[in-house]
XYZ file of C-alpha atoms in Angstrom:
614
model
C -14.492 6.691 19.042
C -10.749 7.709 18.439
C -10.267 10.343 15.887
C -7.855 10.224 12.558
C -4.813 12.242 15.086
C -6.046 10.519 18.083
C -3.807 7.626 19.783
C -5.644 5.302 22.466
C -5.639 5.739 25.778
C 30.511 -10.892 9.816
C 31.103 -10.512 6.128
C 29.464 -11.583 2.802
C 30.192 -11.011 -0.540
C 29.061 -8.673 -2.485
C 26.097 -8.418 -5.104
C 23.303 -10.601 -6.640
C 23.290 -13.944 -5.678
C 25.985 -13.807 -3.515
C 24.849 -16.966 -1.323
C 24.089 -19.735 -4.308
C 22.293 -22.603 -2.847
C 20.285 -20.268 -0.294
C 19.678 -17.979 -3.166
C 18.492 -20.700 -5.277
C 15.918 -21.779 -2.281
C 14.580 -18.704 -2.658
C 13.883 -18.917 -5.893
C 12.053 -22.283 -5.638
C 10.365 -20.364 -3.125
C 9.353 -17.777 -5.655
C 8.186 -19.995 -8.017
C 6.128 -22.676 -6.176
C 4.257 -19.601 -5.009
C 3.520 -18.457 -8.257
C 4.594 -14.895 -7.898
C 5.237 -13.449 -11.366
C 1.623 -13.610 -12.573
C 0.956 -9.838 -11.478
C -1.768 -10.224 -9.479
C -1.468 -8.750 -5.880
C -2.499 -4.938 -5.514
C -0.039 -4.485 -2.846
C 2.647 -3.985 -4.343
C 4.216 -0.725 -3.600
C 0.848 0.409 -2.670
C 0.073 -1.520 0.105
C -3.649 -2.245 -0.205
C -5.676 -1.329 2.562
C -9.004 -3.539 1.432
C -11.372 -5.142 3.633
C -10.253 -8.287 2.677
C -12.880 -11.298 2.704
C -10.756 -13.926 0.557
C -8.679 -15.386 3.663
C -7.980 -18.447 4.833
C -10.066 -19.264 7.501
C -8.274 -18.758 11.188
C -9.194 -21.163 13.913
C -10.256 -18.096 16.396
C -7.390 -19.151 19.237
C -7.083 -17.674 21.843
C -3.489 -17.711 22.080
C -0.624 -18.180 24.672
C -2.006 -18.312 28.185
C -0.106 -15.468 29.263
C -2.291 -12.748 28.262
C -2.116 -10.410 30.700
C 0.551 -7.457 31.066
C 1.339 -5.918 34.233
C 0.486 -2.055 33.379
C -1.615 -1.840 36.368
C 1.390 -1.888 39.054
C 3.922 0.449 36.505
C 5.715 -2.289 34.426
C 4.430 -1.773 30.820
C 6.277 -5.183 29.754
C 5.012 -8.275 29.516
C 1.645 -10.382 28.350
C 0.865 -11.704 24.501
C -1.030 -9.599 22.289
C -3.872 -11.851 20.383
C -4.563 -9.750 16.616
C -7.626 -10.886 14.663
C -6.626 -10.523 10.896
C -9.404 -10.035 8.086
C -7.828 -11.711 5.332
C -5.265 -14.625 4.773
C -1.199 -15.077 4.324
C -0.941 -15.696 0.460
C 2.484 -15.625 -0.082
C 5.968 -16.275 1.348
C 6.621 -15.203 4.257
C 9.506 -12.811 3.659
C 9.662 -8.333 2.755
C 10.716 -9.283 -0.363
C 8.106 -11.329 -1.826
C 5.123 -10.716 0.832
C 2.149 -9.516 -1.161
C -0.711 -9.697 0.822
C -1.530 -7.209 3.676
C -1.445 -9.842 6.578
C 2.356 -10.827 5.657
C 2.875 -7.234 5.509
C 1.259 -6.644 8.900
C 3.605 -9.247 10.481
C 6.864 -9.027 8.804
C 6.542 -4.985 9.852
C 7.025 -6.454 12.965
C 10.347 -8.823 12.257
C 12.163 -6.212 10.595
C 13.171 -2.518 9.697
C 14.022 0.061 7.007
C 16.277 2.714 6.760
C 13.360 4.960 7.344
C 9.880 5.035 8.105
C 6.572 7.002 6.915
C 4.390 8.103 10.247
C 0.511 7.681 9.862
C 1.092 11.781 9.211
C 3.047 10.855 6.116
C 6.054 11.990 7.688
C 9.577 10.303 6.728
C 11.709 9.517 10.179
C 14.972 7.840 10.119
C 14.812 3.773 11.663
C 17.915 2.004 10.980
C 19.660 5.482 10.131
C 20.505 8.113 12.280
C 19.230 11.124 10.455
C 18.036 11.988 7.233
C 20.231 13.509 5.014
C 19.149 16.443 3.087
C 21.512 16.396 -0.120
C 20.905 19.810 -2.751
C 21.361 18.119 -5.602
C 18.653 15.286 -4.245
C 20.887 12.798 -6.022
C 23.779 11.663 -3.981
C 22.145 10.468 -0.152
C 24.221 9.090 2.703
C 23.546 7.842 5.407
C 24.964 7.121 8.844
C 23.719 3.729 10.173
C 22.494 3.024 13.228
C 25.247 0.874 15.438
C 24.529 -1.739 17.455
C 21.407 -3.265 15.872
C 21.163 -6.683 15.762
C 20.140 -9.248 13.968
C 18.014 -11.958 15.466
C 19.050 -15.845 16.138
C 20.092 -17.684 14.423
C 22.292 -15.109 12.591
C 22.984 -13.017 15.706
C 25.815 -10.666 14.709
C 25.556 -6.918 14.101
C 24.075 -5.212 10.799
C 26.668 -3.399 8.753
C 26.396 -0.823 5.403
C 27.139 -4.289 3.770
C 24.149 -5.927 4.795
C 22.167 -3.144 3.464
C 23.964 -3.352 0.265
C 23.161 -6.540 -0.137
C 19.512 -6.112 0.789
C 19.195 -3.968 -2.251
C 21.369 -5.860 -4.758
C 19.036 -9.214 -3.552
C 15.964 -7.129 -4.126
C 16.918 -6.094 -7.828
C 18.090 -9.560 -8.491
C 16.531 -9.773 -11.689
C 15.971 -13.764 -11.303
C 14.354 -13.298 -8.073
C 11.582 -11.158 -9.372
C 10.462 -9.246 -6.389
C 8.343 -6.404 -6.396
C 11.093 -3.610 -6.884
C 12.762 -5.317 -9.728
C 12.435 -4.053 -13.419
C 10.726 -7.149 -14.276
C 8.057 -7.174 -11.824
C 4.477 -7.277 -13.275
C 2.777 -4.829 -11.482
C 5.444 -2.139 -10.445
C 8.052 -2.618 -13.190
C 8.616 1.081 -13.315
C 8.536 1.863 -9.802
C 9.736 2.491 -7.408
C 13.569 2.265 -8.253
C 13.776 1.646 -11.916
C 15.824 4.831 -13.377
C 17.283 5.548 -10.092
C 19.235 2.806 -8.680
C 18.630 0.266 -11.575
C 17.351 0.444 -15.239
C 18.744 0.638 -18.306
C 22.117 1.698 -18.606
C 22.556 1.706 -14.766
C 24.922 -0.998 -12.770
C 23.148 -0.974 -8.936
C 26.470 -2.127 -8.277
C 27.655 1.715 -8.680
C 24.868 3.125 -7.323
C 24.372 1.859 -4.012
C 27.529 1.438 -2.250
C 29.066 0.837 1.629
C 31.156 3.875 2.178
C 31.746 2.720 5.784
C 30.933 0.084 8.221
C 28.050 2.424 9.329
C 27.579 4.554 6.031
C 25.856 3.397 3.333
C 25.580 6.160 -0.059
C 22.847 5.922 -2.763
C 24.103 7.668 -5.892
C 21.086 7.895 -8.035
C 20.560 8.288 -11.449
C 18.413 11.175 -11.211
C 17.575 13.771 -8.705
C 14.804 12.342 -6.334
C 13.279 14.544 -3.558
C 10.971 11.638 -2.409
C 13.765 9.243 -1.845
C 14.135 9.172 1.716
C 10.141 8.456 1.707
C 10.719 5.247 -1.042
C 13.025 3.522 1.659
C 10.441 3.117 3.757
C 8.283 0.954 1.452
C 7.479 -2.590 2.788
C 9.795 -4.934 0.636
C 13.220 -2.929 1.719
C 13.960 -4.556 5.470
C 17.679 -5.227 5.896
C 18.471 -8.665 6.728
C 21.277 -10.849 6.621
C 21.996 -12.691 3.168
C 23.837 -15.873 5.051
C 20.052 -16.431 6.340
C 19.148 -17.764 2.929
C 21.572 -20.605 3.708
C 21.180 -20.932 7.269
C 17.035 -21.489 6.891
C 17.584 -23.407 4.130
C 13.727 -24.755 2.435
C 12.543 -23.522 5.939
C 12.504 -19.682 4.923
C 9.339 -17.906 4.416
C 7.412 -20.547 5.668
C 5.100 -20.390 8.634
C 6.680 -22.020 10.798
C 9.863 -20.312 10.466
C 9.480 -16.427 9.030
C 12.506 -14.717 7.770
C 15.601 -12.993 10.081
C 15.041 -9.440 10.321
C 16.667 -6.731 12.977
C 12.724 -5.533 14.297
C 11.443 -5.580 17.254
C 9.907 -9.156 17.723
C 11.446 -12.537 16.242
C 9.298 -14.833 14.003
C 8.627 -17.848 16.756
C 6.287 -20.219 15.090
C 3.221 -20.428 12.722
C 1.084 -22.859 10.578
C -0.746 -23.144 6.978
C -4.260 -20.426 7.779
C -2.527 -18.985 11.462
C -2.152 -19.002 13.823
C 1.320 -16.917 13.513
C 3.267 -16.251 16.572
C 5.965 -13.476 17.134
C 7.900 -13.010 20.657
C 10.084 -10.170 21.802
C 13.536 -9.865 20.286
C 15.295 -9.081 24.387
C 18.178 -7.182 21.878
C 15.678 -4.732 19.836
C 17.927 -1.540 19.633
C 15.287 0.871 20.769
C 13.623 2.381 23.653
C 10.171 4.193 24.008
C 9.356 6.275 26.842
C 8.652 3.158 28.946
C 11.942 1.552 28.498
C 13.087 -0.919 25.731
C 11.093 -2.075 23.388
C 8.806 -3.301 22.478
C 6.245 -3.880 25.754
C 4.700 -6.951 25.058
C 6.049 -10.648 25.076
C 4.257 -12.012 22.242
C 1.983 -10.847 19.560
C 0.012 -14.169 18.368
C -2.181 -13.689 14.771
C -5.107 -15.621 14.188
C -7.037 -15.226 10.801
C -10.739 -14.338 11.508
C -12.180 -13.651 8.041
C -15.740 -13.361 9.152
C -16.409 -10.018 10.491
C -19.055 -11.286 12.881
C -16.852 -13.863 14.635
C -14.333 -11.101 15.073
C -16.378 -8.576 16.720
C -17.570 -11.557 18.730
C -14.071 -12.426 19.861
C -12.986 -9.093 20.662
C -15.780 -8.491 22.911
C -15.330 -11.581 24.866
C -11.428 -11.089 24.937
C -10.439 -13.775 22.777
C -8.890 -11.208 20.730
C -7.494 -7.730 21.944
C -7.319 -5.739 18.085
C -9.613 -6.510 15.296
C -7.954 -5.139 11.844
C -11.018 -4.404 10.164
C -14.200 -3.251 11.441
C -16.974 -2.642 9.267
C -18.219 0.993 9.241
C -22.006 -0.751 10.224
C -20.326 -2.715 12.989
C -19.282 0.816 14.590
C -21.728 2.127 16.395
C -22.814 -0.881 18.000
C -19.399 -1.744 19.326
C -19.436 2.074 21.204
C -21.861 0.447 23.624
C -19.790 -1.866 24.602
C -17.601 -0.877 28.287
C -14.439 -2.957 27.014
C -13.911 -2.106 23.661
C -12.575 1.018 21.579
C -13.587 2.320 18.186
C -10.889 3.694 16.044
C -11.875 5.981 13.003
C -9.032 7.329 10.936
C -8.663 9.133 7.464
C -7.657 6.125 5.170
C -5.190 6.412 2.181
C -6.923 3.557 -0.091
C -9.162 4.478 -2.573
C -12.086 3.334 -4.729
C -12.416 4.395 -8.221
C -14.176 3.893 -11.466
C -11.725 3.361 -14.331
C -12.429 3.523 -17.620
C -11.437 2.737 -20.785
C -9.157 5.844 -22.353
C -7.175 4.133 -25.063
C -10.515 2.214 -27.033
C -13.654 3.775 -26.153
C -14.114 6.333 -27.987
C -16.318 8.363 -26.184
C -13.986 8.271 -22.946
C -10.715 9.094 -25.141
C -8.242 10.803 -23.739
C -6.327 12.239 -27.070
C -8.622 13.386 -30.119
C -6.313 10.167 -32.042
C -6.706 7.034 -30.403
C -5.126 5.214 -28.295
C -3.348 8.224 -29.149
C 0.674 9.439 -28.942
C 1.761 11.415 -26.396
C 3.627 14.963 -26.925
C 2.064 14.465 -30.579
C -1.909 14.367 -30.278
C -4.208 17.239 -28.915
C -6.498 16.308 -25.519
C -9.744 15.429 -26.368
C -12.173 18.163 -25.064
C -15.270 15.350 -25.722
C -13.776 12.503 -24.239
C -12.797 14.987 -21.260
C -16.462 16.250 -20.694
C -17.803 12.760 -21.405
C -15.448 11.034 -18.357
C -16.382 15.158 -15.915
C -19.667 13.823 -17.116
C -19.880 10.264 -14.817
C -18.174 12.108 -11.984
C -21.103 14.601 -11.751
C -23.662 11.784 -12.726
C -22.252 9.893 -9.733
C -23.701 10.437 -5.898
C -20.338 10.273 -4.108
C -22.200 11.534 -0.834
C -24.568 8.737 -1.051
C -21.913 6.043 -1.493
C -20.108 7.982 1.546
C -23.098 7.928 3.935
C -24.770 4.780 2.519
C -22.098 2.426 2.384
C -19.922 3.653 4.558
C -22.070 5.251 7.133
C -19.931 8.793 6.492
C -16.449 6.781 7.466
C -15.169 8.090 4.067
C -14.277 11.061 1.993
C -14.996 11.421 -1.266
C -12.114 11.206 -3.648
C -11.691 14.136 -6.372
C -7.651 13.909 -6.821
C -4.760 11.915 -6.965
C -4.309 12.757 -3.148
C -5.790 12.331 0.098
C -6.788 15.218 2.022
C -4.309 14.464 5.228
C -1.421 14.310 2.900
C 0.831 17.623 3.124
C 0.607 18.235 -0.654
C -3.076 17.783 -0.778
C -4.713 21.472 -2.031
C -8.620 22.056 -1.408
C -7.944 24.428 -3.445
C -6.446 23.436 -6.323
C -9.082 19.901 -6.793
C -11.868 20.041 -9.583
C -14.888 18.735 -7.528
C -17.964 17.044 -8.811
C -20.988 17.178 -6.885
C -23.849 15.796 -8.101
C -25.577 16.962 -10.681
C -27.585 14.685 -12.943
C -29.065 17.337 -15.281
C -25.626 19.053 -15.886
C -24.264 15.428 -16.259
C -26.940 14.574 -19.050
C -26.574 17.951 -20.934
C -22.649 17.568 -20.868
C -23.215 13.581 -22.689
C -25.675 15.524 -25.604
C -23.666 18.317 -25.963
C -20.474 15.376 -26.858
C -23.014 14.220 -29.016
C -23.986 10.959 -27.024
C -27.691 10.019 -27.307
C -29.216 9.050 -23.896
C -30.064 6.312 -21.835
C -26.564 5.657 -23.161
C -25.670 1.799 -21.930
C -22.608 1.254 -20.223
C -20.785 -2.227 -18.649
C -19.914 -1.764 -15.011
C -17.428 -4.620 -13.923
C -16.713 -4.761 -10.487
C -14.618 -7.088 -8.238
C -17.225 -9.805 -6.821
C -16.654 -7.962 -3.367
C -18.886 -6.119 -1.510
C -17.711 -3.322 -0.836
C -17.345 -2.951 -4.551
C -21.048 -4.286 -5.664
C -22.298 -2.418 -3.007
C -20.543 1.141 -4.959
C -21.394 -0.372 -8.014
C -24.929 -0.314 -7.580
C -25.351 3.100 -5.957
C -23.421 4.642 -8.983
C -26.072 2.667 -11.385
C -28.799 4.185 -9.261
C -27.112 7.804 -9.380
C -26.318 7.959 -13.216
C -29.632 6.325 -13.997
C -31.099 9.921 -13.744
C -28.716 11.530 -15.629
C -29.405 9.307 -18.735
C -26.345 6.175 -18.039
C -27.508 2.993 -17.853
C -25.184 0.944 -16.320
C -25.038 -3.087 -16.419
C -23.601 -3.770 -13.403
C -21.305 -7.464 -13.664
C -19.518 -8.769 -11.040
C -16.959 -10.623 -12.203
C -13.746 -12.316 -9.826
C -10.820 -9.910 -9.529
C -9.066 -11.212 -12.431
C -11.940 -11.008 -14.510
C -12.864 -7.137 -13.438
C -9.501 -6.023 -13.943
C -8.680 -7.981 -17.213
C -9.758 -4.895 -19.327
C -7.057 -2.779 -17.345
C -3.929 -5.201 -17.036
C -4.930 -8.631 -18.849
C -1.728 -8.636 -21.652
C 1.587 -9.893 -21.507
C 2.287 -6.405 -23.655
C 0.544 -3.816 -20.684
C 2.933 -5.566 -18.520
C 6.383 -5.233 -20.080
C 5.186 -2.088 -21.071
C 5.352 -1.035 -17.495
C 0.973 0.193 -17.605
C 1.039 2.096 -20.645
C 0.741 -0.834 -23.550
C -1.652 -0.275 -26.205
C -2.679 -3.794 -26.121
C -5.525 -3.659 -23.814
C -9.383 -5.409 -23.902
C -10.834 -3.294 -26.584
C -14.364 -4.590 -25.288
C -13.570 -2.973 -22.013
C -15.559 -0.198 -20.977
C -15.624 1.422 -17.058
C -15.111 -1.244 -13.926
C -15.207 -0.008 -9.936
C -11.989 -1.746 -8.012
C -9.472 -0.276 -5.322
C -5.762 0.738 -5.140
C -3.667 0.542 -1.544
C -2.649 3.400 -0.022
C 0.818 5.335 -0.853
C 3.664 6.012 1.942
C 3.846 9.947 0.236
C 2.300 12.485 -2.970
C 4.840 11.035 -5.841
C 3.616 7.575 -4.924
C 0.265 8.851 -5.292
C 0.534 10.497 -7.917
C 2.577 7.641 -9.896
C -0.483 6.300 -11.193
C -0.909 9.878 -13.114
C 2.171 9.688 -14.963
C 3.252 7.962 -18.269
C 6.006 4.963 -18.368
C 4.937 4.010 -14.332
C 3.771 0.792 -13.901
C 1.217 1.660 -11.758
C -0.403 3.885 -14.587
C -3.728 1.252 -14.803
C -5.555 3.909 -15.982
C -2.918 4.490 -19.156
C -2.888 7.996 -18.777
C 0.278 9.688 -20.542
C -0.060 13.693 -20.872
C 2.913 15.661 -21.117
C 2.763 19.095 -19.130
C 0.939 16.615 -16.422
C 4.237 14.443 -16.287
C 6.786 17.873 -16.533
C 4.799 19.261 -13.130
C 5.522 15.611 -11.498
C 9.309 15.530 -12.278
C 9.413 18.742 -11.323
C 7.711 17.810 -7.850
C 10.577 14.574 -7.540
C 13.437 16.799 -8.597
C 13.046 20.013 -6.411
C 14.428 19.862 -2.743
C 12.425 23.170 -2.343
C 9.528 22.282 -0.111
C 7.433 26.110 -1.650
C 8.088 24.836 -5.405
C 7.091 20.946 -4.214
C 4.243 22.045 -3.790
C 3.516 24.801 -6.083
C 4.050 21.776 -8.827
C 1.612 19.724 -6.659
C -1.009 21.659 -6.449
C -0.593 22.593 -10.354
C -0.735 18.519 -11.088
C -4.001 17.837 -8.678
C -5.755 20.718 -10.714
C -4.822 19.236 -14.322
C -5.285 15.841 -12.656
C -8.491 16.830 -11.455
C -9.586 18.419 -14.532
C -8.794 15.690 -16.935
C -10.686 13.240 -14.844
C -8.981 9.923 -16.521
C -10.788 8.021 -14.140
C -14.343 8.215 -11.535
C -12.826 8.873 -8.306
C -15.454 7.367 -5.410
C -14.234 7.686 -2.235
C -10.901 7.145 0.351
C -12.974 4.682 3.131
C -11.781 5.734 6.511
C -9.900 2.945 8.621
C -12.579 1.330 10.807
C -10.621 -0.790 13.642
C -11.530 -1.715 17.363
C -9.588 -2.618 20.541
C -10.471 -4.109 23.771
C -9.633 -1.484 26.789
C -6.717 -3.012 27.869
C -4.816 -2.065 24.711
C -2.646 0.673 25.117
C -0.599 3.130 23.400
C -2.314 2.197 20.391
C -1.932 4.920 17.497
C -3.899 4.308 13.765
C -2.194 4.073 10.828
C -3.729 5.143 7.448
C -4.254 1.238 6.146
C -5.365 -1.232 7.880
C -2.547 -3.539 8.073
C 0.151 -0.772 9.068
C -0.639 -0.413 12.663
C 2.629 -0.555 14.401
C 2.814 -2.811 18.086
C 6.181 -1.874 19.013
C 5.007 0.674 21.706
C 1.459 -1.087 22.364
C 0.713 -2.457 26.088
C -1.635 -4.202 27.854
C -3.224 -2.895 30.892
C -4.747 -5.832 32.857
């Protein structure tokens, strides 16, 4: 088993629409693939589930050429075969992809400006450094020179393709999933910094050189350089909208990109193939990248048949292992088992603005800056964390391949303070005497929705069986996704409200689902603070939302986290929400893989530097 730190073994013009007809493909595009209906969880978070809803993959076993050449010192060469989990959902380009397997590839077809490591630290990609402004406002940066983008385009990527990149993804008509109008993310990540109200993005992201590209913000934002990095900002070319015509997005034909391997081919449910761009602009410490030839996806929902194809070879990297499947696939000679702190979480949520037991002001749904915190509704929601077994949900469904979660952050992130994090061990009798003492007679009945998953069910059911002793008696209900998170996000109000509408189920009461991991604490943390449209749990406290501006603000690393660690304790403390647990990343690879390094979600494994060894 590999541990978390382990590894194994040309000019356009400017603005909005600048390219009509391909522009207006794209938005076809958008709509036949019904887009603006605020359903995908990756957004901005990139969820890191276990999938189970794919299409189903035909188990190929790809291009003949399998084999590298490692043995004999040449690193290059051979065709990577990746069994995916779960399904491609959505178009095929960064800008609308919202399903981890399109993520997964397209990571592959193209770059950002920077780039969060698995240790959640920022590095520069398609810039040469990164800058370190004092004011955090005003960020430059040089440009890489001499990247390329791939055929059919081939011509070499200026500031003004980068400006373009990020007037395209604001284009208001387009929708995508850093746009103010977005569903899900509305309100983050670039809303009040490079676009919002009474900001023109055409002022604040600007080419100040053929190489030098300057984002004047709105606002001071430490985290910036950490927010380019998120999946939806590759640079590509805007005369590809025209030049792929209907084609774009589509399997069979990908998107243009500057990354490491060009989209070559793919069809409806895989397989996807991607071969090596010969022009990729950098080199690893074998040479130019990236090693292999090809990388060829097929979608394997069915975790049996993948563990089945990896140990015969028809695959070399399964995405998703389950934590059961582990120990069995130790014993086998030609595979590895990869174990690795995950940044995904599942939580209990619960209804703050209409239940009044679990209300967050003492007036509800309450006004920020104007009501007092509720003390009762405070013990009543500290009361389910300690009525809840999160060691047993740990060791029991996860055979101890997760952590439990007490705060907004994971414990590998920097900011993350032991510390400073209110924990909850388990403690029926306190949990019971905490629910009398709010005045809340016992068995008190509850409604558990959960997402008909699972790995959801399953944590359902073992925090019924935990509370039971402490007086709760849950119903659990599985319901489909849309269903279990209708009490959270079902209105057309929640949504233009950015997550904090008032106009939520009123029947709703507590349901178990998941959120994707973060690329660093403020995107964490997002879902703590008031007017972010990733607040599902519609939590809106004041001092809690001064300590995170003054986290995003400060360039001083000492006061980051001083405000940090003040935020995970009030965070903590407050409990708007049950915590569970942040499921480790459970993957596997055959032998022959090398070079292989885990990433903190399942689909953000990087290949670029992988080789194959046989």
């Amino acid at each position: 088993m590999v541990s978390q730190d382990s590894t194994v073994s040309s000019s356009q013009e400017n603005g909005c629409g600048a390219i009509s007809n391909g522009r207006r493909n794209f938005l076809r595009l958008t709509a036949g693939a019904g887009l603006t209906t605020g359903t995908t969880m990756l957004a901005g978070c990139f969820s890191g589930g276990d999938g189970g809803n794919g299409e189903d993959g035909d188990g190929g076993n790809g291009d003949d050429d399998t084999g590298g050449s490692g043995g004999n010192g040449d690193v290059h060469g051979g065709t990577l075969n990746v069994g995916l989990s779960v399904g491609v959902t959505s178009p095929l380009h960064p800008a609308l992809a919202s399903d981890q397997s399109s993520a997964q590839m397209l990571n592959h077809v193209g770059d950002n400006l920077t780039r969060v490591t698995p240790d959640l630290e920022v590095v520069p990609e398609l810039v040469e450094e990164i800058p370190e402004p004092p004011d955090a406002q005003t960020w430059t940066f040089k440009l890489r020179e001499g990247v390329m983008f791939h055929p059919p385009i081939d011509r070499e990527m200026t500031a003004q393709d980068v400006v373009d990149t990020y007037h395209f993804i604001y284009d208001p008509e387009l929708v995508g999933y850093s746009s103010d109008d977005y569903t899900t993310t509305g309100a983050w990540p670039f809303p009040g910094l490079l676009w919002g109200d009474g900001i023109d993005p055409m002022e604040t992201i600007q080419a100040t050189g053929e190489y030098e590209v300057t984002f004047d913000l709105a606002a001071p934002a430490a985290h910036f350089p950490a927010l380019l990095g998120i999946a939806d900002q590759k640079i590509f070319p805007l005369e590809s909208l025209d030049e792929l015509g209907d084609d774009l997005a589509s399997p069979s034909t990908g998107y243009v990109g500057t990354g490491p391997f060009m989209w070559a081919d793919g069809s409806s449910g895989g397989p996807y193939r991607l071969e090596r761009f010969d022009d990729y602009w950098a080199e690893g410490e074998h040479g130019q990248l990236p090693y292999v030839d090809a990388i060829e996806y097929t979608i394997v929902p069915e975790a049996g048949t993948r563990r089945t194809q990896l140990e015969v070879g028809d695959i070399h990297i399964s995405d998703l292992v389950p934590p059961r499947d582990i120990s069995a696939l130790e014993g086998v000679d030609s595979v590895e088992t990869i174990v690795s702190g995950g940044g995904g979480h599942i939580n209990q949520w619960v209804n703050l603005r209409y239940k009044d037991e679990f209300s967050l002001f003492e007036a509800m749904p309450g006004t920020p800056g104007e009501d007092e915190i509720s003390e009762s509704g405070k013990a009543v929601r500290q009361a389910l964390r300690y009525a809840t077994n999160h060691e047993a949900i740990v060791n029991v469904q996860f055979d101890g391949m997760a952590s439990p979660r007490w705060g907004p952050l994971p414990p590998h992130d920097k900011f993350y303070d032991e510390d400073a994090v209110n924990t909850y061990p388990y403690d029926p009798e306190q949990a019971q005497q905490m629910l009398e003492d709010a005045g809340i007679e016992t068995p008190w009945e509850l409604d558990l929705r959960c997402t008909n998953e699972s790995r959801f069910v399953d944590a359902a059911e073992i925090v019924q069986q935990s509370a039971s002793d402490a007086g709760i008696d849950y119903e659990v209900r599985p319901l489909e996704k849309a269903a279990s998170w209708g009490g959270i996000i079902n209105s057309d109000a929640a949504w233009e409200a950015g997550g904090v509408s008032d106009e939520i189920d009123e029947g709703y009461e507590t349901h178990i689902e998941s959120i994707g991991d973060s690329v660093e604490a403020g995107a964490y943390f997002n879902a703590y603070e008031g007017g972010s449209g990733t607040n599902y749990k519609y939590i809106d406290v004041p001092e809690l939302n001064e300590l995170l501006n003054d986290a995003r603000t400060t360039t001083d690393q000492e006061a980051r986290q001083e405000a940090y660690s003040e935020a995970q304790s009030l965070a903590s403390d407050l409990a708007p929400n049950n915590g569970l647990v942040w499921p480790d990343v459970t993957q596997a690879i055959r032998t022959e893989v090398k070079n292989f390094v885990p990433a903190n979600a399942t689909f953000r494994f990087r290949l670029n530097e992988v080789w194959l060894d046989q």
